[in-house]
């Protein structure tokens, strides 16, 4: 019997739809395994802007940090947000920084039967989450983007030894439990100081993991290599912006952005936030056709992460069973949503994952 307090924030666009399907799956696995999971919902994004004049209330962020074991966050329509001074806070940035969720773990795998451009791919990208090019994350005071005059804009990137060391350590730890291969993606031939520092940390950490085979690849070459030989890569570690871009490429190669799960996590505090990799998909919002796999997979990853951190086998099992049920549903084309070439609705997909969960063999 595990006590788990989760905060659900559906957010914008397809968020409420994929959150609905995910919560249904969460309720099913909790009752199957007799977990004690409490779920509280909150408003963030455009709904919060309308109600409270800000896309994210500071109180809610503090509450998430102090009173909850984990967060499930839906996607944001950031392009529709007003400026920060008018209430348009970047919600995921605020959570990543506020809860110090420095590792954005983004798996991508091709599945048998699902049309994809990355056959044999089974990799996971470890993206640094708390610094880099992101202007809301790289300054103590002020913002990392500025306009000295209307025809000139400047952007600053911050890279620190501390953040590079901890994301590399996380990525190497993961590689040690997988196929023992890791690639550092960089552009140190041009960004000699910033990407150079990242590479220096990667090499330092590699000495702690002699069993893991390392590679260092330029980001532009890696974009081509990922398309050419996606099956080769195991763990990929990189800085914030490169990781954001490459993970979309990897997910789309795997078949659809709708398959792209992720967590944002801190190995030291055990804090974790589940969040689909994609955006709010305004083109399909409100139609009940979005693929909820991304958020269901993120939820499964969150359960496994917290289970591992707490040494709680029932939570780890809940995560694994959710993944197995989801994979079984995806293996049958009759269960596919529109993005995969099928016609199943978002909530029907959720119900089918619940049905698959109930058919899994009883536990040891
Ligand atoms: P952002 O900049 O926040 O990533 P975006 O609008 O540029 O957002 P997405 O919202 O990720 O990008 O959408 C990109 C494409 O992928 C759209 O055509 C969208 O419909 C599709 N897409 C994204 N998520 C899903 C999903 N869960 N199911 C089906 N299609 C999706």
Coordinates of C-alpha atoms and ligand atoms in Angstrom, one line a residue:
X1 CA 0.0 0.0 0.0
X2 CA 1.7 3.2 -1.2
X3 CA 0.7 6.7 -0.3
X4 CA 1.1 9.0 -3.3
X5 CA 0.0 12.5 -3.6
X6 CA -0.2 13.8 -7.1
X7 CA -1.0 17.2 -8.6
X8 CA -2.7 17.1 -12.0
X9 CA -2.5 20.2 -14.2
X10 CA -4.3 19.6 -17.5
X11 CA -3.2 23.0 -19.0
X12 CA -3.9 24.0 -22.6
X13 CA -5.0 22.6 -26.0
X14 CA -5.3 18.8 -26.0
X15 CA -4.1 18.8 -22.3
X16 CA -7.5 18.2 -20.7
X17 CA -8.2 15.4 -23.2
X18 CA -5.0 13.5 -22.7
X19 CA -5.0 14.1 -19.0
X20 CA -8.5 12.6 -18.7
X21 CA -7.3 9.4 -20.4
X22 CA -4.2 9.3 -18.2
X23 CA -6.1 9.8 -14.9
X24 CA -8.4 7.0 -15.9
X25 CA -5.4 4.7 -16.3
X26 CA -3.9 5.9 -13.0
X27 CA -7.1 5.2 -11.1
X28 CA -7.3 1.7 -12.7
X29 CA -3.7 0.8 -11.7
X30 CA -4.1 2.2 -8.2
X31 CA -7.2 0.1 -7.6
X32 CA -5.7 -3.0 -9.2
X33 CA -2.6 -2.8 -6.9
X34 CA -4.4 -1.3 -3.9
X35 CA -2.2 1.8 -4.0
X36 CA -3.4 4.8 -2.0
X37 CA -3.1 7.5 -4.6
X38 CA -4.7 10.9 -4.1
X39 CA -5.1 13.2 -7.1
X40 CA -5.7 16.9 -6.8
X41 CA -6.3 19.1 -9.9
X42 CA -5.4 22.7 -10.5
X43 CA -5.6 25.4 -13.1
X44 CA -2.6 26.5 -15.1
X45 CA -2.2 28.0 -18.6
X46 CA -4.9 29.9 -20.4
X47 CA -7.6 28.9 -17.9
X48 CA -5.5 30.2 -15.0
X49 CA -4.8 33.4 -17.0
X50 CA -8.5 34.0 -17.3
X51 CA -9.3 33.2 -13.7
X52 CA -6.3 34.7 -11.9
X53 CA -4.5 36.9 -14.4
X54 CA -1.5 34.6 -14.6
X55 CA -0.7 31.3 -16.3
X56 CA 0.8 30.0 -13.1
X57 CA 0.1 31.2 -9.6
X58 CA 3.2 31.2 -7.4
X59 CA 1.2 29.6 -4.5
X60 CA 0.4 26.6 -6.7
X61 CA 4.1 26.2 -7.6
X62 CA 5.1 26.3 -3.9
X63 CA 2.3 23.9 -3.0
X64 CA 3.5 21.5 -5.7
X65 CA 7.0 21.6 -4.2
X66 CA 6.0 21.3 -0.5
X67 CA 2.8 19.2 -0.5
X68 CA 2.9 16.8 -3.4
X69 CA 5.0 13.8 -4.3
X70 CA 4.7 14.4 -8.0
X71 CA 3.1 16.5 -10.7
X72 CA 1.4 15.6 -14.0
X73 CA 1.5 18.6 -16.3
X74 CA -0.3 18.9 -19.6
X75 CA 1.1 20.9 -22.6
X76 CA 1.2 24.7 -22.9
X77 CA 0.0 27.0 -25.7
X78 CA 3.0 29.3 -25.0
X79 CA 2.6 31.2 -28.3
X80 CA -0.8 32.4 -27.0
X81 CA 0.6 33.6 -23.7
X82 CA 1.1 37.4 -23.1
X83 CA 4.4 38.7 -21.9
X84 CA 5.6 37.7 -18.4
X85 CA 4.7 41.1 -17.0
X86 CA 1.1 40.5 -18.3
X87 CA 0.9 37.1 -16.6
X88 CA 2.3 34.8 -19.3
X89 CA 4.7 32.7 -17.3
X90 CA 6.3 29.7 -18.9
X91 CA 4.8 27.0 -16.7
X92 CA 7.1 24.1 -17.4
X93 CA 10.1 26.3 -17.1
X94 CA 8.9 27.5 -13.7
X95 CA 8.3 24.0 -12.5
X96 CA 11.7 22.7 -13.8
X97 CA 13.5 25.6 -12.1
X98 CA 11.3 25.9 -9.0
X99 CA 11.5 22.2 -8.2
X100 CA 15.0 21.9 -9.6
X101 CA 14.0 19.1 -12.0
X102 CA 17.2 19.1 -13.8
X103 CA 16.9 15.9 -15.8
X104 CA 14.4 15.8 -18.7
X105 CA 14.3 12.1 -19.6
X106 CA 12.9 11.6 -23.1
X107 CA 12.7 8.0 -24.5
X108 CA 11.9 7.2 -28.1
X109 CA 11.4 3.7 -29.4
X110 CA 10.0 2.4 -32.6
X111 CA 7.3 -0.2 -32.2
X112 CA 6.5 -3.2 -34.3
X113 CA 3.6 -2.5 -36.7
X114 CA 3.6 1.3 -36.1
X115 CA 4.7 3.0 -39.3
X116 CA 8.0 4.8 -38.4
X117 CA 11.1 6.2 -40.0
X118 CA 13.4 4.9 -37.3
X119 CA 13.3 1.1 -37.3
X120 CA 15.0 -0.6 -34.4
X121 CA 15.2 2.7 -32.4
X122 CA 15.2 2.3 -28.6
X123 CA 17.0 5.3 -27.1
X124 CA 16.6 7.8 -24.3
X125 CA 17.7 11.4 -24.4
X126 CA 18.9 13.1 -21.1
X127 CA 18.3 16.8 -21.6
X128 CA 19.6 19.3 -19.1
X129 CA 16.6 21.3 -17.9
X130 CA 17.6 24.2 -15.7
X131 CA 20.0 26.4 -17.8
X132 CA 21.2 26.8 -21.3
X133 CA 19.6 29.1 -23.9
X134 CA 16.3 29.4 -22.0
X135 CA 16.0 33.0 -21.0
X136 CA 13.6 32.3 -18.1
X137 CA 16.2 29.9 -16.6
X138 CA 19.6 31.4 -17.1
X139 CA 19.7 34.6 -15.0
X140 CA 19.6 35.3 -11.3
X141 CA 17.9 38.6 -12.0
X142 CA 16.5 39.7 -15.3
X143 CA 16.0 37.7 -18.5
X144 CA 18.5 36.0 -20.8
X145 CA 17.1 37.7 -23.9
X146 CA 17.3 41.4 -24.5
X147 CA 16.7 44.0 -27.2
X148 CA 19.1 47.0 -27.1
X149 CA 17.0 48.5 -29.9
X150 CA 14.0 47.4 -32.0
X151 CA 16.3 46.0 -34.7
X152 CA 18.6 44.0 -32.6
X153 CA 18.0 41.1 -30.2
X154 CA 20.5 39.3 -28.0
X155 CA 20.3 35.9 -26.3
X156 CA 22.6 34.6 -23.6
X157 CA 23.3 31.0 -22.9
X158 CA 24.5 29.8 -19.4
X159 CA 26.3 26.5 -19.0
X160 CA 27.7 25.6 -15.5
X161 CA 29.9 22.8 -14.3
X162 CA 27.4 21.8 -11.6
X163 CA 24.5 21.3 -14.0
X164 CA 26.6 19.5 -16.6
X165 CA 28.0 17.1 -14.0
X166 CA 24.7 16.2 -12.6
X167 CA 22.9 15.6 -15.9
X168 CA 25.9 13.6 -17.2
X169 CA 25.9 11.5 -14.0
X170 CA 22.2 10.8 -14.4
X171 CA 22.7 9.8 -18.0
X172 CA 25.7 7.5 -17.3
X173 CA 23.8 5.8 -14.4
X174 CA 21.0 5.1 -16.9
X175 CA 23.4 3.9 -19.6
X176 CA 25.0 1.5 -17.0
X177 CA 21.6 -0.3 -16.6
X178 CA 20.9 -0.3 -20.4
X179 CA 23.1 -1.2 -23.4
X180 CA 26.1 0.6 -21.9
X181 CA 26.5 3.1 -24.7
X182 CA 26.3 6.9 -24.3
X183 CA 26.7 9.7 -26.8
X184 CA 27.4 13.3 -25.8
X185 CA 25.9 15.8 -28.3
X186 CA 27.6 19.1 -28.6
X187 CA 28.9 21.9 -30.9
X188 CA 32.2 22.4 -29.1
X189 CA 34.1 23.2 -32.3
X190 CA 32.2 26.5 -32.4
X191 CA 31.0 27.0 -28.8
X192 CA 34.4 26.2 -27.4
X193 CA 33.7 27.5 -23.9
X194 CA 30.1 26.5 -23.2
X195 CA 29.9 23.2 -25.1
X196 CA 33.6 22.7 -24.2
X197 CA 32.7 22.8 -20.5
X198 CA 29.9 20.4 -21.1
X199 CA 32.3 18.0 -22.8
X200 CA 34.9 18.3 -20.1
X201 CA 32.2 17.3 -17.5
X202 CA 31.1 14.4 -19.7
X203 CA 34.7 13.1 -19.8
X204 CA 35.1 13.6 -16.0
X205 CA 31.9 11.6 -15.3
X206 CA 32.9 8.9 -17.8
X207 CA 35.8 7.9 -15.5
X208 CA 33.2 6.9 -12.9
X209 CA 31.6 4.5 -15.4
X210 CA 34.4 2.6 -17.2
X211 CA 32.0 0.0 -18.4
X212 CA 30.0 2.5 -20.5
X213 CA 31.2 3.1 -24.0
X214 CA 31.3 6.8 -24.9
X215 CA 31.0 8.8 -28.1
X216 CA 31.1 12.6 -28.7
X217 CA 29.1 13.7 -31.7
X218 CA 28.5 17.2 -33.2
X219 CA 24.8 18.1 -33.1
X220 CA 24.5 18.7 -36.8
X221 CA 26.1 15.4 -37.6
X222 CA 24.0 13.7 -35.0
X223 CA 20.7 15.0 -36.6
X224 CA 21.8 13.2 -39.8
X225 CA 23.1 10.1 -38.0
X226 CA 19.9 9.7 -36.0
X227 CA 17.9 9.5 -39.3
X228 CA 20.5 7.2 -40.9
X229 CA 21.1 4.7 -38.1
X230 CA 18.6 5.3 -35.2
X231 CA 19.1 1.8 -33.9
X232 CA 22.7 2.5 -32.9
X233 CA 22.0 4.9 -30.1
X234 CA 21.2 4.0 -26.5
X235 CA 21.6 6.9 -24.1
X236 CA 22.1 10.4 -25.4
X237 CA 23.1 13.3 -23.1
X238 CA 23.0 17.0 -24.1
X239 CA 22.3 20.5 -23.1
X240 CA 18.8 22.0 -22.9
X241 CA 18.0 23.4 -26.3
X242 CA 19.8 20.7 -28.3
X243 CA 17.9 18.1 -26.3
X244 CA 14.6 19.8 -26.9
X245 CA 15.1 19.7 -30.6
X246 CA 16.6 16.3 -31.0
X247 CA 13.9 14.6 -28.9
X248 CA 11.2 15.9 -31.2
X249 CA 13.1 14.5 -34.1
X250 CA 13.6 11.1 -32.3
X251 CA 9.9 10.9 -31.4
X252 CA 8.7 11.7 -34.9
X253 CA 11.1 9.1 -36.2
X254 CA 9.5 6.6 -33.8
X255 CA 6.1 7.2 -35.4
X256 CA 4.4 10.3 -33.9
X257 CA 4.9 13.0 -31.4
X258 CA 1.8 11.5 -29.7
X259 CA 4.0 8.6 -28.6
X260 CA 6.5 10.8 -26.8
X261 CA 6.5 10.5 -23.0
X262 CA 8.9 12.2 -20.6
X263 CA 9.7 13.0 -17.0
X264 CA 11.5 15.9 -15.4
X265 CA 13.3 14.7 -12.4
X266 CA 15.8 15.3 -9.6
X267 CA 17.7 12.2 -8.5
X268 CA 18.7 13.7 -5.2
X269 CA 15.3 14.9 -3.9
X270 CA 13.3 12.3 -5.8
X271 CA 11.0 15.0 -7.2
X272 CA 9.4 14.2 -10.5
X273 CA 7.0 15.7 -13.0
X274 CA 5.4 13.8 -15.8
X275 CA 5.0 15.8 -19.0
X276 CA 4.4 14.8 -22.7
X277 CA 7.2 15.9 -25.0
X278 CA 4.9 17.6 -27.4
X279 CA 3.1 20.9 -27.3
X280 CA -0.6 21.7 -26.9
X281 CA -1.5 20.7 -30.6
X282 CA -4.1 23.4 -31.1
X283 CA -4.9 22.0 -34.6
X284 CA -6.5 19.0 -33.0
X285 CA -7.6 20.3 -29.6
X286 CA -11.2 19.7 -28.5
X287 CA -11.8 16.9 -31.1
X288 CA -11.1 13.9 -28.9
X289 CA -8.6 12.6 -31.4
X290 CA -5.2 13.3 -29.7
X291 CA -3.0 10.3 -28.9
X292 CA -2.8 10.1 -25.1
X293 CA 0.1 7.6 -25.2
X294 CA 2.6 10.4 -24.5
X295 CA 1.1 11.3 -21.2
X296 CA 0.2 7.8 -20.2
X297 CA 3.8 6.8 -20.8
X298 CA 5.0 9.8 -18.9
X299 CA 2.8 8.8 -16.0
X300 CA 4.2 5.2 -16.1
X301 CA 7.7 6.7 -16.0
X302 CA 6.8 8.9 -13.0
X303 CA 5.5 5.9 -11.1
X304 CA 8.7 3.9 -11.8
X305 CA 10.9 6.9 -10.9
X306 CA 9.2 7.5 -7.5
X307 CA 9.0 3.8 -6.9
X308 CA 12.8 3.5 -7.4
X309 CA 13.6 6.6 -5.4
X310 CA 11.4 5.4 -2.5
X311 CA 12.5 1.7 -2.9
X312 CA 8.8 1.0 -3.2
X313 CA 8.3 -2.1 -5.4
X314 CA 4.5 -1.6 -5.7
X315 CA 4.9 1.8 -7.4
X316 CA 7.7 0.5 -9.7
X317 CA 5.3 -2.4 -10.6
X318 CA 2.5 0.0 -11.2
X319 CA 4.7 1.9 -13.7
X320 CA 5.9 -1.3 -15.4
X321 CA 2.3 -2.7 -15.7
X322 CA 1.1 0.6 -17.2
X323 CA 3.9 0.4 -19.8
X324 CA 3.1 -3.2 -20.7
X325 CA -0.6 -2.5 -21.0
X326 CA 0.0 0.6 -23.1
X327 CA 2.4 -1.4 -25.4
X328 CA -0.1 -4.2 -25.8
X329 CA -2.8 -1.7 -26.9
X330 CA -0.4 0.0 -29.3
X331 CA 0.5 -3.4 -30.9
X332 CA -3.0 -3.7 -32.4
X333 CA -3.8 -1.3 -35.3
X334 CA -7.5 -1.4 -34.2
X335 CA -6.5 0.6 -31.2
X336 CA -4.7 3.4 -33.0
X337 CA -5.6 7.1 -32.9
X338 CA -5.6 9.3 -36.0
X339 CA -1.9 10.3 -35.9
X340 CA -1.0 6.6 -36.2
X341 CA -3.5 6.0 -39.0
X342 CA -6.4 4.7 -36.9
X343 CA -9.7 6.2 -35.8
X344 CA -9.9 5.5 -32.1
X345 CA -10.7 8.5 -29.8
X346 CA -8.5 9.8 -27.0
X347 CA -10.8 8.5 -24.3
X348 CA -11.5 5.2 -26.0
X349 CA -7.7 4.6 -26.1
X350 CA -7.5 5.3 -22.4
X351 CA -10.3 2.8 -21.8
X352 CA -8.5 0.2 -23.8
X353 CA -5.3 0.6 -21.8
X354 CA -7.5 0.1 -18.6
X355 CA -9.0 -3.1 -20.1
X356 CA -5.5 -4.3 -21.0
X357 CA -4.3 -3.6 -17.5
X358 CA -7.1 -5.7 -16.1
X359 CA -6.1 -8.6 -18.3
X360 CA -2.5 -8.7 -17.1
X361 CA -1.6 -11.8 -15.1
X362 CA -2.1 -11.5 -11.3
X363 CA 1.0 -10.4 -9.4
X364 CA 3.4 -12.6 -7.6
Ligands
LIG1 P1 5.4 23.4 -29.0 O1 6.1 24.5 -29.7 O2 4.8 23.8 -27.7 O3 6.1 22.1 -29.0 P2 3.8 23.1 -31.4 O4 2.4 23.6 -31.7 O5 4.9 23.6 -32.2 O6 4.0 23.2 -29.9 P3 2.9 20.5 -31.1 O7 1.8 21.0 -30.3 O8 3.8 19.5 -30.4 O9 3.8 21.6 -31.7 O10 2.3 19.8 -32.4 C1 3.1 19.5 -33.5 C2 2.3 18.5 -34.4 O11 2.2 17.2 -33.8 C3 0.8 19.0 -34.6 O12 0.4 18.7 -35.9 C4 0.0 18.2 -33.6 O13 -1.3 18.0 -34.0 C5 0.8 16.9 -33.5 N1 0.7 16.3 -32.2 C6 1.3 16.7 -31.1 N2 0.9 16.0 -30.0 C7 0.0 15.1 -30.5 C8 -0.7 14.0 -29.9 N3 -0.7 13.8 -28.5 N4 -1.5 13.3 -30.6 C9 -1.6 13.5 -32.0 N5 -0.9 14.5 -32.6 C10 -0.1 15.3 -31.9

